[in-house]
C-alpha positions as YAML, in Angstrom:
chain: A
units: angstrom
residues:
- id: 1
  name: UNK
  ca: [0.00, 0.00, 0.00]
- id: 2
  name: UNK
  ca: [1.27, 3.47, -0.85]
- id: 3
  name: UNK
  ca: [0.30, 6.84, 0.58]
- id: 4
  name: UNK
  ca: [-2.64, 8.01, -1.50]
- id: 5
  name: UNK
  ca: [-4.36, 4.62, -1.56]
- id: 6
  name: UNK
  ca: [-7.68, 4.04, 0.16]
- id: 7
  name: UNK
  ca: [-7.39, 3.72, 3.93]
- id: 8
  name: UNK
  ca: [-9.62, 1.75, 6.28]
- id: 9
  name: UNK
  ca: [-11.96, 3.68, 8.57]
- id: 10
  name: UNK
  ca: [-13.58, 0.82, 10.43]
- id: 11
  name: UNK
  ca: [-16.42, -0.27, 8.17]
- id: 12
  name: UNK
  ca: [-15.93, 2.79, 5.96]
- id: 13
  name: UNK
  ca: [-13.22, 3.60, 3.44]
- id: 14
  name: UNK
  ca: [-11.92, 6.94, 2.25]
- id: 15
  name: UNK
  ca: [-9.73, 7.91, -0.68]
- id: 16
  name: UNK
  ca: [-6.78, 9.98, 0.51]
- id: 17
  name: UNK
  ca: [-6.29, 12.47, -2.30]
- id: 18
  name: UNK
  ca: [-5.53, 16.16, -2.59]
- id: 19
  name: UNK
  ca: [-4.61, 18.40, 0.35]
- id: 20
  name: UNK
  ca: [-6.13, 16.82, 3.44]
- id: 21
  name: UNK
  ca: [-5.28, 17.19, 7.11]
- id: 22
  name: UNK
  ca: [-5.31, 13.65, 8.47]
- id: 23
  name: UNK
  ca: [-3.78, 14.23, 11.91]
- id: 24
  name: UNK
  ca: [-2.95, 16.97, 14.40]
- id: 25
  name: UNK
  ca: [-1.40, 17.15, 17.86]
- id: 26
  name: UNK
  ca: [-0.09, 19.75, 20.28]
- id: 27
  name: UNK
  ca: [3.55, 19.52, 21.22]
- id: 28
  name: UNK
  ca: [5.29, 20.19, 24.49]
- id: 29
  name: UNK
  ca: [6.47, 23.63, 23.43]
- id: 30
  name: UNK
  ca: [4.08, 26.29, 22.11]
- id: 31
  name: UNK
  ca: [2.34, 25.21, 18.95]
- id: 32
  name: UNK
  ca: [1.12, 22.11, 17.19]
- id: 33
  name: UNK
  ca: [1.94, 19.61, 14.47]
- id: 34
  name: UNK
  ca: [-0.20, 18.74, 11.47]
- id: 35
  name: UNK
  ca: [0.01, 15.68, 9.20]
- id: 36
  name: UNK
  ca: [-1.23, 16.57, 5.74]
- id: 37
  name: UNK
  ca: [-1.59, 14.73, 2.45]
- id: 38
  name: UNK
  ca: [-0.46, 16.94, -0.41]
- id: 39
  name: UNK
  ca: [-0.56, 15.45, -3.90]
- id: 40
  name: UNK
  ca: [-0.28, 11.96, -2.36]
- id: 41
  name: UNK
  ca: [2.74, 13.06, -0.28]
- id: 42
  name: UNK
  ca: [2.52, 12.84, 3.50]
- id: 43
  name: UNK
  ca: [3.82, 16.11, 4.97]
- id: 44
  name: UNK
  ca: [4.48, 17.08, 8.59]
- id: 45
  name: UNK
  ca: [3.98, 20.80, 9.36]
- id: 46
  name: UNK
  ca: [4.81, 22.60, 12.59]
- id: 47
  name: UNK
  ca: [2.93, 25.78, 13.55]
- id: 48
  name: UNK
  ca: [3.56, 28.11, 16.47]
- id: 49
  name: UNK
  ca: [0.87, 29.39, 18.85]
- id: 50
  name: UNK
  ca: [0.14, 32.28, 16.43]
- id: 51
  name: UNK
  ca: [-0.58, 29.80, 13.61]
- id: 52
  name: UNK
  ca: [2.63, 30.74, 11.81]
- id: 53
  name: UNK
  ca: [4.30, 27.89, 9.92]
- id: 54
  name: UNK
  ca: [7.69, 27.04, 11.40]
- id: 55
  name: UNK
  ca: [8.71, 24.26, 9.03]
- id: 56
  name: UNK
  ca: [7.40, 21.42, 6.91]
- id: 57
  name: UNK
  ca: [8.99, 18.15, 5.95]
- id: 58
  name: UNK
  ca: [7.84, 15.09, 4.00]
- id: 59
  name: UNK
  ca: [7.35, 11.87, 5.94]
- id: 60
  name: UNK
  ca: [7.12, 9.53, 2.96]
- id: 61
  name: UNK
  ca: [10.81, 8.61, 3.13]
- id: 62
  name: UNK
  ca: [10.45, 7.39, 6.69]
- id: 63
  name: UNK
  ca: [7.22, 5.55, 6.01]
- id: 64
  name: UNK
  ca: [8.70, 3.68, 3.05]
- id: 65
  name: UNK
  ca: [11.54, 2.46, 5.24]
- id: 66
  name: UNK
  ca: [9.06, 1.01, 7.74]
- id: 67
  name: UNK
  ca: [6.40, -0.26, 5.36]
- id: 68
  name: UNK
  ca: [5.72, -3.99, 5.84]
- id: 69
  name: UNK
  ca: [3.77, -6.10, 3.38]
- id: 70
  name: UNK
  ca: [0.60, -5.75, 5.45]
- id: 71
  name: UNK
  ca: [0.36, -3.37, 8.39]
- id: 72
  name: UNK
  ca: [-3.44, -3.42, 8.61]
- id: 73
  name: UNK
  ca: [-5.85, -0.57, 8.25]
- id: 74
  name: UNK
  ca: [-4.89, 2.97, 9.20]
- id: 75
  name: UNK
  ca: [-6.92, 4.87, 11.79]
- id: 76
  name: UNK
  ca: [-8.11, 8.34, 10.82]
- id: 77
  name: UNK
  ca: [-7.64, 10.93, 12.17]
- id: 78
  name: UNK
  ca: [-4.06, 9.69, 12.40]
- id: 79
  name: UNK
  ca: [-3.21, 9.09, 16.09]
- id: 80
  name: UNK
  ca: [-0.34, 11.45, 16.96]
- id: 81
  name: UNK
  ca: [1.30, 12.46, 20.23]
- id: 82
  name: UNK
  ca: [4.33, 14.51, 21.26]
- id: 83
  name: UNK
  ca: [5.93, 13.65, 24.58]
- id: 84
  name: UNK
  ca: [9.28, 14.95, 25.88]
- id: 85
  name: UNK
  ca: [10.34, 16.08, 22.41]
- id: 86
  name: UNK
  ca: [9.50, 12.83, 20.64]
- id: 87
  name: UNK
  ca: [6.75, 12.52, 18.07]
- id: 88
  name: UNK
  ca: [4.71, 9.31, 18.00]
- id: 89
  name: UNK
  ca: [2.54, 8.40, 15.03]
- id: 90
  name: UNK
  ca: [0.32, 5.34, 14.73]
- id: 91
  name: UNK
  ca: [0.52, 3.91, 11.21]
- id: 92
  name: UNK
  ca: [-1.70, 0.85, 11.02]
- id: 93
  name: UNK
  ca: [-0.38, -1.61, 13.59]
- id: 94
  name: UNK
  ca: [2.96, 0.18, 13.86]
- id: 95
  name: UNK
  ca: [4.04, 2.90, 16.28]
- id: 96
  name: UNK
  ca: [6.59, 5.29, 14.79]
- id: 97
  name: UNK
  ca: [8.78, 7.30, 17.18]
- id: 98
  name: UNK
  ca: [10.54, 10.28, 15.63]
- id: 99
  name: UNK
  ca: [12.89, 12.59, 17.51]
- id: 100
  name: UNK
  ca: [14.90, 13.95, 18.95]
- id: 101
  name: UNK
  ca: [13.80, 17.43, 20.01]
- id: 102
  name: UNK
  ca: [11.37, 20.28, 19.53]
- id: 103
  name: UNK
  ca: [13.48, 22.83, 21.40]
- id: 104
  name: UNK
  ca: [14.16, 26.25, 19.91]
- id: 105
  name: UNK
  ca: [17.81, 25.30, 19.51]
- id: 106
  name: UNK
  ca: [16.94, 22.40, 17.19]
- id: 107
  name: UNK
  ca: [13.61, 23.36, 15.59]
- id: 108
  name: UNK
  ca: [13.24, 20.49, 13.08]
- id: 109
  name: UNK
  ca: [11.54, 17.60, 14.81]
- id: 110
  name: UNK
  ca: [12.44, 15.07, 12.14]
- id: 111
  name: UNK
  ca: [15.96, 13.66, 11.84]
- id: 112
  name: UNK
  ca: [18.02, 14.26, 8.74]
- id: 113
  name: UNK
  ca: [17.36, 12.27, 5.59]
- id: 114
  name: UNK
  ca: [18.39, 8.63, 5.80]
- id: 115
  name: UNK
  ca: [17.68, 8.29, 9.52]
- id: 116
  name: UNK
  ca: [14.42, 6.45, 10.03]
- id: 117
  name: UNK
  ca: [12.16, 6.40, 13.05]
- id: 118
  name: UNK
  ca: [12.10, 3.78, 15.76]
- id: 119
  name: UNK
  ca: [9.29, 1.36, 14.93]
- id: 120
  name: UNK
  ca: [7.31, -0.83, 17.33]
- id: 121
  name: UNK
  ca: [5.05, -3.51, 15.89]
- id: 122
  name: UNK
  ca: [1.80, -4.23, 17.73]
- id: 123
  name: UNK
  ca: [-0.46, -7.24, 17.15]
- id: 124
  name: UNK
  ca: [-3.54, -5.08, 16.55]
- id: 125
  name: UNK
  ca: [-4.51, -1.92, 14.69]
- id: 126
  name: UNK
  ca: [-3.71, 1.19, 16.75]
- id: 127
  name: UNK
  ca: [-6.71, 3.47, 17.28]
- id: 128
  name: UNK
  ca: [-5.39, 6.09, 19.70]
- id: 129
  name: UNK
  ca: [-2.41, 7.50, 21.63]
- id: 130
  name: UNK
  ca: [-3.07, 9.04, 25.05]
- id: 131
  name: UNK
  ca: [-0.27, 10.78, 26.94]
- id: 132
  name: UNK
  ca: [0.08, 10.93, 30.71]
- id: 133
  name: UNK
  ca: [-0.52, 14.23, 32.58]
- id: 134
  name: UNK
  ca: [2.35, 16.69, 32.57]
- id: 135
  name: UNK
  ca: [3.08, 16.17, 36.29]
- id: 136
  name: UNK
  ca: [3.36, 12.37, 35.96]
- id: 137
  name: UNK
  ca: [6.17, 10.15, 34.74]
- id: 138
  name: UNK
  ca: [6.12, 10.20, 30.92]
- id: 139
  name: UNK
  ca: [4.08, 7.27, 29.71]
- id: 140
  name: UNK
  ca: [1.30, 6.68, 27.23]
- id: 141
  name: UNK
  ca: [-1.61, 4.40, 26.52]
- id: 142
  name: UNK
  ca: [-1.88, 2.85, 23.08]
- id: 143
  name: UNK
  ca: [-5.46, 1.86, 22.38]
- id: 144
  name: UNK
  ca: [-6.14, -0.77, 19.73]
- id: 145
  name: UNK
  ca: [-9.18, -2.19, 18.02]
- id: 146
  name: UNK
  ca: [-9.10, -4.74, 20.85]
- id: 147
  name: UNK
  ca: [-7.46, -3.94, 24.19]
- id: 148
  name: UNK
  ca: [-4.76, -1.43, 25.10]
- id: 149
  name: UNK
  ca: [-1.17, -1.16, 26.29]
- id: 150
  name: UNK
  ca: [0.53, 1.10, 28.82]
- id: 151
  name: UNK
  ca: [4.09, 1.90, 27.78]
- id: 152
  name: UNK
  ca: [6.95, 4.00, 29.17]
- id: 153
  name: UNK
  ca: [8.80, 4.95, 25.96]
- id: 154
  name: UNK
  ca: [11.78, 6.56, 27.68]
- id: 155
  name: UNK
  ca: [12.29, 3.75, 30.21]
- id: 156
  name: UNK
  ca: [14.49, 0.76, 29.56]
- id: 157
  name: UNK
  ca: [13.33, -1.08, 32.68]
- id: 158
  name: UNK
  ca: [9.51, -0.90, 32.62]
- id: 159
  name: UNK
  ca: [7.99, -3.35, 30.15]
- id: 160
  name: UNK
  ca: [4.76, -2.61, 28.24]
- id: 161
  name: UNK
  ca: [1.65, -3.78, 30.05]
- id: 162
  name: UNK
  ca: [-1.49, -4.98, 28.30]
- id: 163
  name: UNK
  ca: [-4.85, -4.11, 29.84]
- id: 164
  name: UNK
  ca: [-8.50, -3.65, 28.88]
- id: 165
  name: UNK
  ca: [-8.23, -7.08, 27.27]
- id: 166
  name: UNK
  ca: [-11.51, -8.13, 25.70]
- id: 167
  name: UNK
  ca: [-12.68, -4.52, 25.31]
- id: 168
  name: UNK
  ca: [-13.39, -3.64, 21.70]
- id: 169
  name: UNK
  ca: [-12.16, -0.17, 20.65]
- id: 170
  name: UNK
  ca: [-11.64, 0.92, 24.27]
- id: 171
  name: UNK
  ca: [-11.67, 4.61, 25.21]
- id: 172
  name: UNK
  ca: [-9.10, 5.54, 27.85]
- id: 173
  name: UNK
  ca: [-8.12, 8.55, 29.96]
- id: 174
  name: UNK
  ca: [-5.61, 9.34, 32.70]
- id: 175
  name: UNK
  ca: [-6.72, 10.92, 35.98]
- id: 176
  name: UNK
  ca: [-4.57, 13.25, 38.06]
- id: 177
  name: UNK
  ca: [-5.01, 10.77, 40.91]
- id: 178
  name: UNK
  ca: [-2.91, 8.22, 39.04]
- id: 179
  name: UNK
  ca: [-5.84, 6.12, 37.88]
- id: 180
  name: UNK
  ca: [-6.40, 5.01, 34.29]
- id: 181
  name: UNK
  ca: [-9.99, 4.60, 33.14]
- id: 182
  name: UNK
  ca: [-11.03, 2.31, 30.29]
- id: 183
  name: UNK
  ca: [-14.51, 1.87, 28.83]
- id: 184
  name: UNK
  ca: [-15.67, -0.39, 26.02]
- id: 185
  name: UNK
  ca: [-17.83, -3.40, 25.19]
- id: 186
  name: UNK
  ca: [-20.29, -2.36, 27.88]
- id: 187
  name: UNK
  ca: [-17.66, -2.45, 30.65]
- id: 188
  name: UNK
  ca: [-16.00, 0.24, 32.80]
- id: 189
  name: UNK
  ca: [-12.60, -0.54, 34.30]
- id: 190
  name: UNK
  ca: [-10.52, 1.47, 36.79]
- id: 191
  name: UNK
  ca: [-6.77, 0.80, 36.93]
- id: 192
  name: UNK
  ca: [-4.04, 2.19, 39.16]
- id: 193
  name: UNK
  ca: [-0.42, 2.49, 38.09]
- id: 194
  name: UNK
  ca: [1.99, 2.33, 41.01]
- id: 195
  name: UNK
  ca: [5.73, 2.42, 40.27]
- id: 196
  name: UNK
  ca: [5.05, 1.30, 36.73]
- id: 197
  name: UNK
  ca: [2.86, -1.66, 37.70]
- id: 198
  name: UNK
  ca: [-0.74, -1.55, 36.47]
- id: 199
  name: UNK
  ca: [-3.45, -3.15, 38.59]
- id: 200
  name: UNK
  ca: [-7.22, -3.41, 38.09]
- id: 201
  name: UNK
  ca: [-8.96, -1.77, 41.05]
- id: 202
  name: UNK
  ca: [-12.59, -1.89, 39.97]
- id: 203
  name: UNK
  ca: [-14.84, -2.99, 37.11]
- id: 204
  name: UNK
  ca: [-18.55, -2.84, 36.43]
- id: 205
  name: UNK
  ca: [-20.97, -3.49, 33.59]
- id: 206
  name: UNK
  ca: [-22.64, -0.53, 31.93]
- id: 207
  name: UNK
  ca: [-26.26, -0.38, 30.83]
- id: 208
  name: UNK
  ca: [-25.42, 1.72, 27.76]
- id: 209
  name: UNK
  ca: [-22.53, 1.61, 25.28]
- id: 210
  name: UNK
  ca: [-19.99, 4.37, 25.94]
- id: 211
  name: UNK
  ca: [-18.38, 6.36, 23.14]
- id: 212
  name: UNK
  ca: [-15.86, 8.40, 25.16]
- id: 213
  name: UNK
  ca: [-14.39, 8.92, 28.63]
- id: 214
  name: UNK
  ca: [-13.02, 12.30, 29.72]
- id: 215
  name: UNK
  ca: [-11.01, 13.24, 32.80]
- id: 216
  name: UNK
  ca: [-12.34, 15.99, 35.06]
- id: 217
  name: UNK
  ca: [-10.15, 18.78, 36.43]
- id: 218
  name: UNK
  ca: [-11.02, 17.32, 39.84]
- id: 219
  name: UNK
  ca: [-8.41, 14.82, 40.92]
- id: 220
  name: UNK
  ca: [-10.48, 11.64, 40.95]
- id: 221
  name: UNK
  ca: [-13.47, 12.38, 38.74]
- id: 222
  name: UNK
  ca: [-14.25, 11.48, 35.15]
- id: 223
  name: UNK
  ca: [-17.21, 11.61, 32.80]
- id: 224
  name: UNK
  ca: [-18.47, 8.87, 30.50]
- id: 225
  name: UNK
  ca: [-20.30, 9.88, 27.32]
- id: 226
  name: UNK
  ca: [-22.82, 7.46, 25.84]
- id: 227
  name: UNK
  ca: [-24.02, 7.01, 22.28]
- id: 228
  name: UNK
  ca: [-27.57, 7.86, 23.38]
- id: 229
  name: UNK
  ca: [-26.42, 11.37, 24.39]
- id: 230
  name: UNK
  ca: [-26.26, 10.82, 28.15]
- id: 231
  name: UNK
  ca: [-23.29, 11.88, 30.29]
- id: 232
  name: UNK
  ca: [-22.49, 10.23, 33.61]
- id: 233
  name: UNK
  ca: [-19.94, 11.50, 36.14]
- id: 234
  name: UNK
  ca: [-17.96, 9.05, 38.28]
- id: 235
  name: UNK
  ca: [-15.47, 9.44, 41.12]
- id: 236
  name: UNK
  ca: [-12.67, 7.27, 42.42]
- id: 237
  name: UNK
  ca: [-11.78, 6.75, 46.07]
- id: 238
  name: UNK
  ca: [-8.58, 7.13, 47.96]
- id: 239
  name: UNK
  ca: [-7.69, 10.67, 46.86]
...
């Protein structure tokens, strides 16, 4: 498959042609990054907080170097996340890590030509990348079409941990309290990460199917949004 071919969107398909924004993420300086298709070329653009373009660079070179025979369908919008100066992009079942820095001293995020990204292969299609709160140790949740993983990309000692197993297209959020919430397949799960070890604290069945979970500014509260339009607020204990 080449950039510009049709890309899977669950049960839908879309032709990626022309100038289209297919992904966007804030970065840990001031500004944001945009992934755009331009004449079948995948371009990464960085804008500052005043919407002024800082730089643009094609990603096709890096994607060709990592392209397997079959990496599965690609999630759109393209899951993207910047954490501690590293850009993470989900491309099918592969997680691309591109660095090294977004600091003012080295404005280009992408490495020079010929240096490809670090690539991690997952067994399932990646559907989302969720970064930990700024005050916490840098980690992220990778959600997939089935289940999720908690990873510490900058740690060489903490192994990835699978969770939300059996949950189809789980939605996940971090709480300031240190909890991780997962909803999907009619189930709500509350996890706690302590020193890099993830444990299930609580689980319950839900009467309605949830479409999203959102952390509250309050330390231990979160809201679950349902497909029928309802919103329910929950709280965790032990704050």
